[in-house]
């Protein structure tokens, strides 16, 4: 049973408090416990603890704890505990501790007090308990008031609109490390075959392949030699040459020679269909 | 004042108003003046000063004067909310109502609110029962309470306090706007006196559960 | 049609519109027609039929025609949303954390960087999984890769290469400032020596069209 349900049940039940319904009293139940046993279980479960129960008993008696015999309160309290046990409710240790405390107070009240000096030292054993009860009651009331304050999503509603039509901010460029890590992941996954797959070609060759393709974008023949940039020195020429070979092998270049011994020309190869 | 065409001024004001509207409806929290200014800084003719922003906010509020929502200002900034007279309709549209908070949770919350910073053991002393871990977890997950430190006693227990979210959710600006804690009540009184002593806020019917009729 | 005074009808329609407005702004999910009807059932003159609800929704949508938000219908029902043209302003006010680049995207980008010019099929062979069109679109939109030509094989697939922007964003001057593949392979080989015994995961990549380069 949820707490909410308990709360729901609590109110009608209290209205019936003084009525006897199905009134078969149980065992040693005190004479004023006129609650049907089924409802009693709900009723007792609704107490938040021994202080709550004790507070209820005292308020119900409408008596000053200082002026009533503690014995009476103790008797009633113990009766409730017995009922709880009879109903096989899970009896929290706190209830039993409270019962013990009440019994202790009762016993101390019975002891004759030595006259004179000791009177000031020894406080009335009921005082500490009363302070605790009073303190608890303040917060019990405060809790109810907090619950009464209009609360967001129960009584008060904010107005908002969905953001899903809004464009998300673009992801930042990857860090070099992220890129490397991703590639290492691919290589690792590809395991042995990766050695054949991703060959250790110099990146400069791959880059030059891209640049040559970009240069040849317009599909006009250019002088092959013009692709070999002499100003980059020998390594540059070699890189460009390898790039041209790679592209040719991939079927991406087309060769031509306008005249015998004329300059060797090269252009991007296009499918025949696209032409005309 | 810069010399702008009247038409341009009108268009600009209208644009500022719409930007504010977009930002306020998109946000899930109150939006600070600083953030509103940042949003408006994207406007072509240059971002507004505080004064112009306030004027645009007023215009926006006026636009919703006869609608079901209102522009409100809270501690954190501005936000739109549904006018309270439509609360019942909003609740009616919700297939499941939010669950009631248990008394145990509310009492724990009240003790933290009024006694903060407070340890779990101190809460348990006041309530006279153990505080379940579930309750502390619920309060923490709702972001109503958090641990603000540790008490320098053996075990260094956490010290709990309420959060800004707690105040926001209750529509309070400051902690001392909570209803004041009652003075200690004498444990002797008549039910009628009891009722008189309580402030009107707590006049809900549930108060009834405290005092059964004396004549039982 | 029931015989109501015109004024009453007008007032009723207005009230329905406001109720819908309240409910739709309070909700964090689309609100179903059923729930909207439930909210409207509280109206004095009796809850509306579906037809009247639709009319009220239309009125409400019209009211926001020139505002920064719009009433939209989606699968679950109706909801308000901020118009996309205010994306930048909302971002400026409350920056969202940008999404992280996915692993799949990073891998694709890395392969293009090291194997350019390269076709999508070749990337898929190396990764062992299909490359989504979304990834290629994102990479192209960010101007990190572009098509530099077409491979003269059936279908004439595009050849992808990285751009100057890609190098700039990575803070590189030239592509060969990327760590050489051989270094990376060492990284891979060291921990995966035991894994060599395992059957290659990317078995479909073995049909590799690419032969090893002449120089290796």
XYZ file of C-alpha atoms in Angstrom:
708
model
C 0.000 0.000 0.000
C 1.366 3.378 -0.942
C 1.585 6.241 1.466
C -0.888 8.137 -0.617
C -3.464 5.441 -0.193
C -2.896 5.378 3.507
C -3.456 9.091 3.621
C -6.647 8.682 1.655
C -7.942 6.120 4.059
C -7.001 8.026 7.099
C -9.578 10.728 7.006
C -12.841 8.800 6.666
C -11.553 6.477 9.284
C -11.121 9.176 11.834
C -14.636 10.322 11.259
C -15.703 6.892 12.448
C -13.418 7.031 15.379
C -16.042 6.949 18.060
C -18.331 4.524 16.291
C -18.332 0.867 16.879
C -18.525 -0.988 13.581
C -18.510 -4.759 13.540
C -17.596 -4.142 17.105
C -15.878 -7.245 18.243
C -13.116 -5.963 20.458
C -9.822 -7.728 20.240
C -8.026 -9.293 23.175
C -6.723 -6.757 25.602
C -7.682 -3.811 23.492
C -8.377 -0.755 25.552
C -12.017 0.045 25.892
C -11.809 3.115 23.662
C -10.387 1.385 20.614
C -13.586 1.057 18.670
C -12.153 0.561 15.237
C -12.894 -2.374 13.006
C -9.790 -4.552 12.964
C -9.264 -4.210 9.209
C -9.257 -0.460 9.424
C -7.120 -0.497 12.529
C -4.250 -1.960 10.621
C -4.392 0.889 8.126
C -4.782 3.348 10.962
C -1.748 2.141 12.863
C 0.382 1.946 9.751
C -0.359 5.551 9.123
C 1.563 6.671 12.183
C 4.952 8.007 11.356
C 6.525 6.540 14.481
C 6.295 6.327 18.237
C 6.319 10.106 18.700
C 3.457 10.439 16.264
C 1.474 7.772 18.067
C 2.221 9.199 21.489
C 1.354 12.693 20.343
C -1.912 11.391 19.034
C -2.734 9.679 22.300
C -1.979 12.766 24.341
C -3.810 15.164 22.043
C -6.728 12.793 21.942
C -6.916 12.751 25.710
C -6.728 16.507 25.485
C -4.797 16.538 28.707
C -1.619 18.045 29.930
C 0.998 15.372 30.006
C 2.361 16.950 33.131
C -0.898 16.609 34.934
C -2.061 13.247 33.746
C -0.737 10.132 35.293
C 1.973 8.848 33.003
C 0.714 5.427 33.900
C -2.441 5.993 31.882
C -0.532 7.023 28.779
C 1.798 4.085 29.206
C -1.116 1.709 29.532
C -2.704 2.968 26.348
C 0.552 2.989 24.467
C 1.255 -0.589 25.458
C -2.230 -1.534 24.385
C -1.616 -0.190 20.919
C 1.599 -2.107 20.674
C -0.190 -5.277 21.684
C -2.738 -4.693 18.951
C 0.022 -4.176 16.472
C 1.575 -7.449 17.513
C -1.765 -9.208 17.318
C -2.126 -7.945 13.754
C 1.420 -9.125 13.092
C 2.404 -5.703 11.885
C 6.078 -5.193 11.496
C 6.802 -3.566 14.790
C 9.685 -1.181 14.470
C 12.161 -1.161 17.315
C 11.454 2.515 17.906
C 7.987 1.715 19.250
C 9.409 -0.712 21.771
C 12.087 1.762 22.827
C 9.346 4.290 23.472
C 7.398 1.745 25.508
C 10.491 1.116 27.575
C 11.001 4.856 28.063
C 7.422 5.319 29.227
C 7.805 2.432 31.660
C 11.001 3.939 32.966
C 9.402 7.323 33.495
C 6.521 5.662 35.217
C 8.818 3.804 37.579
C 10.801 6.910 38.385
C 7.645 8.796 39.145
C 6.762 6.127 41.656
C 10.019 6.532 43.538
C 9.857 8.901 46.479
C 11.967 11.991 45.978
C 14.534 12.886 48.554
C 13.613 16.248 50.000
C 15.867 19.288 49.635
C 19.013 19.577 47.567
C 18.447 16.797 45.019
C 15.241 18.352 43.773
C 16.951 20.891 41.548
C 19.399 18.427 40.018
C 16.913 15.855 39.033
C 14.578 17.041 36.368
C 11.095 15.736 36.066
C 11.629 12.654 33.876
C 8.669 13.656 31.741
C 10.198 16.948 30.637
C 12.658 15.564 28.102
C 9.961 13.489 26.472
C 7.592 16.440 26.391
C 10.201 18.619 24.719
C 10.776 15.942 22.140
C 7.074 15.659 21.471
C 6.670 19.397 21.162
C 9.604 19.630 18.818
C 8.286 16.825 16.675
C 4.876 18.428 16.509
C 6.283 21.685 15.167
C 7.834 19.886 12.223
C 4.803 17.741 11.678
C 2.776 20.934 11.268
C 5.479 22.545 9.155
C 5.469 19.510 6.863
C 1.751 19.911 6.288
C 2.176 23.577 5.495
C 4.984 22.887 3.059
C 2.721 20.406 1.334
C 0.080 23.138 1.076
C 2.345 25.581 -0.726
C 1.536 25.614 -4.438
C 4.107 23.345 -5.956
C 5.623 23.178 -9.403
C 4.170 20.487 -11.645
C 1.361 19.858 -9.152
C -0.321 23.260 -8.900
C 1.957 25.540 -10.863
C 2.988 24.864 -14.432
C 5.723 26.467 -16.408
C 5.074 27.191 -20.042
C 7.570 25.917 -22.539
C 7.780 24.857 -26.141
C 9.646 22.026 -27.798
C 13.123 22.715 -29.105
C 13.268 19.964 -31.657
C 12.901 22.280 -34.621
C 15.980 24.172 -33.505
C 19.299 23.353 -35.066
C 21.835 21.859 -32.710
C 25.214 23.536 -32.559
C 27.708 21.935 -34.945
C 30.104 19.439 -33.466
C 33.589 20.806 -33.048
C 36.369 19.613 -35.307
C 37.974 16.429 -34.053
C 41.263 16.570 -32.272
C 44.073 14.886 -34.115
C 44.264 12.326 -31.327
C 40.612 11.388 -31.799
C 41.209 10.842 -35.475
C 44.277 8.672 -34.882
C 42.482 6.705 -32.219
C 39.599 6.045 -34.604
C 41.954 4.841 -37.296
C 43.852 2.624 -34.882
C 40.486 1.144 -33.933
C 39.754 0.345 -37.566
C 43.158 -1.231 -38.067
C 42.807 -3.300 -34.957
C 39.407 -4.524 -36.028
C 40.644 -5.381 -39.475
C 43.429 -7.362 -37.779
C 45.729 -9.226 -40.175
C 43.947 -8.309 -43.326
C 44.495 -4.690 -42.499
C 48.115 -5.065 -43.497
C 47.025 -5.730 -47.027
C 44.165 -3.331 -46.930
C 45.734 -0.157 -45.757
C 49.152 -0.078 -47.218
C 51.821 2.088 -45.783
C 51.912 4.500 -48.628
C 53.395 7.859 -47.962
C 50.611 10.289 -47.240
C 52.219 12.737 -49.612
C 51.407 10.401 -52.516
C 47.762 10.132 -51.496
C 47.556 13.865 -51.085
C 49.140 14.444 -54.482
C 46.637 12.065 -56.045
C 43.865 14.264 -54.673
C 45.528 17.413 -55.915
C 46.110 16.026 -59.389
C 42.455 15.033 -59.621
C 41.517 18.546 -58.540
C 43.827 20.009 -61.181
C 42.324 17.842 -63.888
C 38.819 18.797 -62.954
C 37.965 20.308 -66.299
C 38.885 17.245 -68.218
C 41.260 18.898 -70.581
C 44.502 17.283 -71.514
C 47.425 18.744 -69.667
C 51.073 18.183 -70.209
C 52.114 15.215 -68.080
C 55.356 16.928 -67.195
C 53.445 19.903 -65.781
C 52.146 17.642 -63.034
C 55.665 17.014 -61.837
C 56.522 20.132 -59.924
C 60.236 20.515 -60.363
C 60.391 23.287 -57.802
C 59.634 20.715 -55.100
C 62.879 19.006 -55.837
C 63.514 15.390 -56.461
C 61.261 14.027 -53.706
C 58.420 16.198 -55.008
C 58.817 14.875 -58.518
C 58.943 11.290 -57.301
C 55.814 11.791 -55.218
C 53.953 13.303 -58.152
C 55.118 10.520 -60.444
C 53.968 7.830 -58.011
C 50.652 9.615 -57.669
C 50.136 9.656 -61.416
C 50.985 5.943 -61.604
C 48.546 5.168 -58.794
C 45.784 7.115 -60.482
C 46.470 5.412 -63.810
C 46.358 2.036 -62.203
C 43.042 2.946 -60.666
C 41.777 3.749 -64.144
C 41.278 7.388 -63.323
C 43.613 8.828 -65.938
C 43.681 8.756 -69.683
C 46.828 9.239 -71.693
C 47.372 10.796 -75.039
C 50.060 12.020 -77.376
C 49.025 14.541 -80.018
C 51.908 13.803 -82.355
C 54.847 11.499 -82.507
C 57.474 12.537 -80.007
C 55.128 15.294 -78.886
C 54.457 15.973 -75.214
C 52.705 13.186 -73.339
C 49.348 14.436 -72.213
C 47.062 13.263 -69.511
C 43.441 13.960 -68.524
C 40.766 12.604 -66.257
C 39.118 9.600 -67.693
C 35.378 9.791 -68.026
C 32.896 7.133 -68.950
C 31.848 7.387 -72.577
C 28.214 7.618 -71.613
C 28.706 10.844 -69.816
C 30.177 12.428 -72.907
C 28.437 13.493 -76.127
C 19.357 57.882 -28.969
C 20.482 57.006 -32.450
C 18.523 58.348 -35.331
C 16.613 55.502 -36.821
C 13.619 55.484 -39.122
C 10.429 54.940 -37.145
C 9.643 51.875 -39.246
C 13.023 50.371 -38.500
C 12.579 50.974 -34.811
C 9.227 49.238 -34.929
C 10.657 46.271 -36.830
C 13.548 46.075 -34.416
C 11.317 46.134 -31.356
C 9.135 43.463 -32.878
C 12.172 41.303 -33.627
C 13.534 41.708 -30.101
C 10.167 40.718 -28.688
C 10.081 37.568 -30.815
C 13.637 36.618 -29.887
C 12.812 36.931 -26.199
C 9.674 34.898 -26.715
C 11.625 32.129 -28.473
C 14.337 32.005 -25.836
C 11.918 32.041 -22.904
C 9.756 29.270 -24.307
C 12.760 27.162 -25.265
C 14.274 27.350 -21.775
C 13.477 24.927 -19.011
C 14.808 27.263 -16.338
C 14.331 30.970 -15.712
C 16.459 32.943 -18.172
C 18.742 35.610 -16.764
C 18.918 39.135 -18.137
C 22.476 38.388 -19.201
C 21.386 35.433 -21.309
C 18.502 37.414 -22.787
C 20.924 40.143 -23.810
C 23.202 37.533 -25.360
C 20.326 36.211 -27.440
C 19.385 39.699 -28.584
C 22.952 40.561 -29.536
C 22.421 38.599 -32.748
C 19.954 41.186 -34.005
C 21.139 42.969 -37.151
C 21.035 46.542 -35.935
C 23.113 45.697 -32.871
C 22.295 44.250 -29.487
C 20.071 46.250 -27.125
C 20.999 47.960 -23.901
C 19.315 46.944 -20.690
C 16.700 49.657 -21.061
C 15.582 48.518 -24.481
C 15.505 44.933 -23.284
C 13.204 45.867 -20.429
C 10.920 47.654 -22.860
C 10.800 44.585 -25.099
C 10.045 42.372 -22.105
C 7.203 44.659 -21.155
C 5.815 44.518 -24.659
C 6.049 40.755 -24.560
C 4.284 40.578 -21.207
C 1.569 42.862 -22.545
C 1.054 40.600 -25.534
C 0.129 37.763 -23.175
C -2.075 39.891 -20.944
C -5.271 38.214 -22.052
C -3.833 34.793 -22.686
C -3.573 31.735 -20.439
C 0.103 32.224 -19.694
C 2.026 35.039 -18.126
C 5.586 36.287 -18.091
C 6.955 36.228 -14.559
C 10.164 37.323 -12.999
C 11.807 35.161 -10.358
C 15.190 35.123 -8.707
C 16.898 33.342 -11.563
C 15.375 35.475 -14.287
C 12.315 35.509 -16.497
C 10.044 32.673 -17.483
C 6.567 31.974 -18.787
C 4.082 30.118 -16.653
C 0.487 29.035 -16.906
C -1.915 31.359 -15.101
C -3.177 29.732 -11.949
C -6.799 29.867 -13.063
C -5.945 27.228 -15.666
C -4.271 24.808 -13.227
C -7.326 22.587 -13.005
C -7.534 22.237 -16.781
C -3.863 21.396 -17.023
C -4.306 18.748 -14.362
C -7.367 17.386 -16.151
C -5.291 16.883 -19.287
C -2.636 14.905 -17.455
C -3.329 11.193 -17.740
C -1.668 10.526 -14.402
C -1.454 12.952 -11.562
C 1.866 13.392 -9.819
C 1.997 11.128 -6.759
C 1.377 12.656 -3.357
C 4.411 13.101 -1.184
C 4.402 10.841 1.848
C 4.216 12.305 5.338
C 7.568 10.746 6.162
C 9.155 12.562 3.229
C 7.467 15.861 4.008
C 8.507 15.725 7.674
C 12.088 14.974 6.703
C 12.013 17.814 4.189
C 10.570 20.205 6.776
C 13.277 19.377 9.283
C 15.988 19.917 6.676
C 14.376 23.181 5.557
C 14.112 24.677 9.058
C 17.136 23.108 10.723
C 19.699 23.140 7.914
C 22.463 22.196 7.819
C 21.438 19.024 9.597
C 22.643 15.429 9.750
C 20.508 12.411 9.185
C 20.955 11.409 12.828
C 19.578 14.766 13.927
C 16.563 14.317 11.676
C 16.008 10.922 13.201
C 16.223 12.378 16.710
C 13.446 14.816 15.960
C 11.192 12.359 14.142
C 11.856 9.518 16.578
C 12.248 7.021 13.740
C 14.909 6.020 11.279
C 14.893 8.014 8.044
C 14.769 5.613 5.137
C 17.506 5.751 2.539
C 14.776 5.835 -0.076
C 13.471 9.139 1.267
C 16.895 10.758 1.244
C 17.432 9.480 -2.277
C 14.101 10.831 -3.477
C 14.803 14.237 -1.963
C 18.253 14.295 -3.504
C 17.058 13.121 -6.919
C 14.386 15.817 -6.973
C 17.234 18.192 -6.227
C 15.407 19.564 -3.214
C 18.202 18.743 -0.768
C 21.910 18.233 -1.093
C 24.902 17.583 1.113
C 26.647 20.853 1.868
C 29.405 19.526 4.087
C 30.260 17.051 6.762
C 29.923 17.329 10.502
C 33.240 16.936 12.252
C 32.167 14.124 14.530
C 33.083 10.458 14.242
C 31.898 9.110 10.912
C 31.795 12.630 9.436
C 28.085 12.428 8.586
C 26.803 14.540 5.706
C 25.083 17.822 6.484
C 21.899 18.283 4.480
C 20.452 21.560 3.286
C 17.735 22.575 0.851
C 18.547 23.781 -2.641
C 17.623 26.630 -4.925
C 15.449 24.167 -6.855
C 13.432 23.502 -3.702
C 12.668 27.202 -3.359
C 11.963 27.550 -7.072
C 9.578 24.609 -7.072
C 7.646 26.176 -4.214
C 7.759 29.579 -5.849
C 9.790 31.068 -3.015
C 12.526 33.610 -3.417
C 14.247 33.000 -0.100
C 14.220 30.424 2.611
C 12.654 32.777 5.125
C 9.583 33.060 2.928
C 8.646 29.631 4.243
C 5.814 29.838 6.784
C 7.444 30.443 10.159
C 7.913 27.473 12.389
C 5.364 27.424 15.230
C 6.438 28.170 18.737
C 6.496 25.123 20.888
C 2.909 24.337 21.635
C 1.898 23.596 25.124
C 0.763 20.064 25.353
C -2.417 21.238 26.925
C -5.059 23.146 25.106
C -8.519 23.034 23.698
C -9.004 22.186 20.043
C -10.528 25.586 19.315
C -7.454 27.377 20.604
C -5.303 25.132 18.520
C -7.076 26.126 15.362
C -6.798 29.794 16.220
C -3.113 29.592 16.777
C -2.419 28.372 13.263
C -1.742 30.721 10.406
C -4.288 30.713 7.588
C -1.935 29.001 5.139
C -2.376 25.666 6.802
C -6.142 25.854 6.783
C -6.526 22.871 4.506
C -8.933 20.189 5.540
C -6.157 17.803 6.404
C -5.528 19.708 9.567
C -8.515 17.763 10.808
C -6.500 14.634 11.299
C -4.665 16.144 14.187
C -7.496 16.541 16.589
C -10.260 14.041 16.932
C -13.332 15.430 18.639
C -12.876 15.607 22.360
C -16.047 13.758 23.150
C -14.926 10.305 22.087
C -25.755 23.472 -33.918
C -27.231 24.506 -30.637
C -28.820 27.900 -30.417
C -26.474 30.092 -28.455
C -26.128 33.818 -28.415
C -23.321 34.892 -30.755
C -21.530 36.539 -27.859
C -21.677 33.365 -25.815
C -20.321 31.333 -28.684
C -17.495 33.795 -29.052
C -16.721 33.709 -25.338
C -16.835 29.927 -25.337
C -14.516 29.634 -28.304
C -12.125 32.061 -26.680
C -12.173 30.070 -23.449
C -11.530 26.799 -25.278
C -8.617 28.402 -27.088
C -7.093 29.579 -23.818
C -7.533 26.203 -22.144
C -5.779 24.514 -25.046
C -3.030 27.096 -24.897
C -2.494 26.468 -21.172
C -2.475 22.700 -21.536
C -0.158 22.674 -24.532
C 2.370 25.023 -22.942
C 2.355 23.113 -19.661
C 2.972 19.752 -21.307
C 6.439 18.458 -22.009
C 5.149 15.877 -24.467
C 2.675 16.128 -27.329
C -0.871 16.180 -25.933
C -3.352 13.726 -27.398
C -6.759 14.809 -28.621
C -8.262 12.704 -25.840
C -6.388 14.619 -23.154
C -7.233 17.942 -24.795
C -10.906 17.009 -24.739
C -10.562 16.030 -21.076
C -9.127 19.448 -20.251
C -11.906 21.209 -22.164
C -14.624 19.190 -20.477
C -14.366 21.545 -17.515
C -15.761 24.412 -19.548
C -19.069 25.691 -18.203
C -21.237 25.244 -21.236
C -20.146 21.623 -21.592
C -17.164 19.924 -23.168
C -16.671 20.302 -26.923
C -17.024 17.696 -29.600
C -14.073 16.836 -31.767
C -15.134 19.296 -34.447
C -15.259 22.252 -32.092
C -11.896 21.236 -30.627
C -10.336 21.243 -34.076
C -11.738 24.693 -34.727
C -10.292 25.984 -31.455
C -6.919 24.451 -32.285
C -6.974 26.184 -35.637
C -7.758 29.490 -33.991
C -4.916 28.930 -31.567
C -2.485 28.091 -34.359
C -3.557 31.225 -36.213
C -2.892 33.334 -33.130
C 0.765 32.231 -33.194
C 1.178 32.614 -36.933
C 3.487 35.608 -36.624
C 5.117 34.661 -33.336
C 8.323 32.785 -32.612
C 6.534 29.557 -31.787
C 4.190 27.388 -33.775
C 1.519 24.853 -32.999
C 2.347 21.553 -34.662
C 0.690 18.202 -34.857
C 2.897 15.157 -34.425
C 2.366 11.489 -33.805
C 1.442 11.731 -30.147
C -0.740 14.796 -30.504
C -0.338 18.552 -30.508
C 2.453 20.668 -29.122
C 4.059 24.051 -29.371
C 7.566 24.347 -30.656
C 10.035 27.139 -31.199
C 10.414 28.047 -34.852
C 13.703 26.934 -36.368
C 14.663 30.424 -37.485
C 15.387 31.271 -33.837
C 17.994 28.512 -33.462
C 20.921 30.883 -33.250
C 19.270 33.150 -30.689
C 18.315 30.267 -28.420
C 21.847 28.925 -28.731
C 23.261 32.334 -27.890
C 21.193 32.553 -24.707
C 21.701 29.033 -23.471
C 24.421 27.206 -25.331
C 23.854 23.522 -25.626
C 26.797 21.237 -25.495
C 27.554 20.339 -29.076
C 27.104 16.674 -29.857
C 30.257 14.609 -30.008
C 31.385 13.265 -33.328
C 30.463 9.627 -33.575
C 33.032 6.915 -33.733
C 31.742 5.861 -37.146
C 32.206 9.392 -38.445
C 35.729 9.681 -37.053
C 36.720 6.367 -38.583
C 35.323 7.352 -41.949
C 37.095 10.681 -41.834
C 40.379 9.042 -40.830
C 40.175 6.548 -43.683
C 39.459 9.311 -46.187
C 42.424 11.264 -44.841
C 44.842 8.348 -45.199
C 43.470 6.684 -48.310
C 42.296 9.598 -50.410
C 41.052 9.684 -53.043
C 38.814 6.849 -51.989
C 35.332 5.622 -52.821
C 32.623 4.888 -50.334
C 32.808 1.180 -51.189
C 36.509 1.186 -50.349
C 35.824 2.856 -47.014
C 33.220 0.226 -46.296
C 35.672 -2.526 -47.155
C 38.200 -1.194 -44.719
C 35.704 -0.526 -41.925
C 33.906 -3.801 -42.520
C 30.552 -2.050 -42.193
C 28.406 0.161 -44.352
C 28.980 3.906 -44.165
C 25.761 5.797 -43.649
C 24.686 8.490 -46.072
C 24.190 10.748 -43.059
C 27.876 10.503 -42.196
C 28.972 11.377 -45.722
C 26.518 14.286 -45.730
C 27.794 15.594 -42.403
C 31.416 15.370 -43.531
C 30.563 17.178 -46.750
C 28.481 19.850 -44.994
C 31.268 20.547 -42.572
C 33.485 20.925 -45.647
C 35.958 18.416 -44.296
C 35.705 16.162 -47.350
C 34.661 16.688 -50.947
C 34.341 14.659 -54.098
C 37.382 15.188 -56.296
C 36.417 12.894 -59.142
C 34.748 9.660 -60.038
C 36.246 6.248 -60.273
C 35.822 4.786 -63.742
C 34.180 1.588 -62.660
C 30.518 0.686 -63.039
C 28.407 3.236 -61.204
C 31.187 5.832 -61.374
C 31.385 6.201 -57.585
C 32.631 9.490 -56.217
C 36.201 9.731 -55.009
C 36.413 11.432 -51.646
C 39.319 13.490 -50.426
C 39.909 15.822 -47.512
C 39.850 19.579 -47.930
C 41.921 22.553 -46.923
C 39.271 23.258 -44.252
C 39.926 19.841 -42.770
C 43.632 20.598 -42.435
C 42.897 24.042 -41.026
C 40.443 22.691 -38.448
C 43.001 20.122 -37.374
C 45.695 22.740 -37.239
C 47.792 21.030 -39.874
C 49.658 22.688 -42.716
C 49.838 19.647 -44.965
C 48.334 16.208 -45.049
C 51.664 14.447 -44.539
C 51.911 16.082 -41.134
C 49.508 13.370 -40.059
C 51.438 10.594 -38.276
C 52.622 8.003 -40.821
C 50.530 4.894 -41.022
C 53.506 2.706 -40.099
C 53.701 4.363 -36.695
C 50.042 3.684 -36.171
C 50.492 0.094 -37.171
C 53.065 -0.344 -34.483
C 50.525 0.915 -32.005
C 48.136 -1.688 -33.260
C 50.510 -4.580 -33.567
C 51.956 -4.461 -30.114
C 48.778 -5.157 -28.194
C 47.168 -7.267 -30.872
C 49.842 -9.898 -31.407
C 47.781 -12.465 -29.597
C 44.760 -11.328 -31.479
C 46.513 -12.242 -34.702
C 45.490 -15.813 -34.182
C 41.873 -14.850 -34.334
C 40.073 -14.884 -37.634
C 40.029 -11.432 -39.166
C 36.892 -9.585 -38.221
C 36.703 -7.680 -41.436
C 36.497 -10.735 -43.625
C 34.410 -8.982 -46.232
C 37.197 -6.534 -46.787
C 39.381 -9.225 -48.287
C 37.943 -8.737 -51.700
C 40.009 -5.546 -51.597
C 40.331 -3.992 -54.992
C 43.490 -2.261 -54.019
C 46.790 -3.878 -54.524
C 49.738 -2.950 -52.411
C 51.596 0.007 -53.799
C 54.528 -0.693 -56.051
C 57.121 0.676 -53.724
C 56.381 -1.336 -50.587
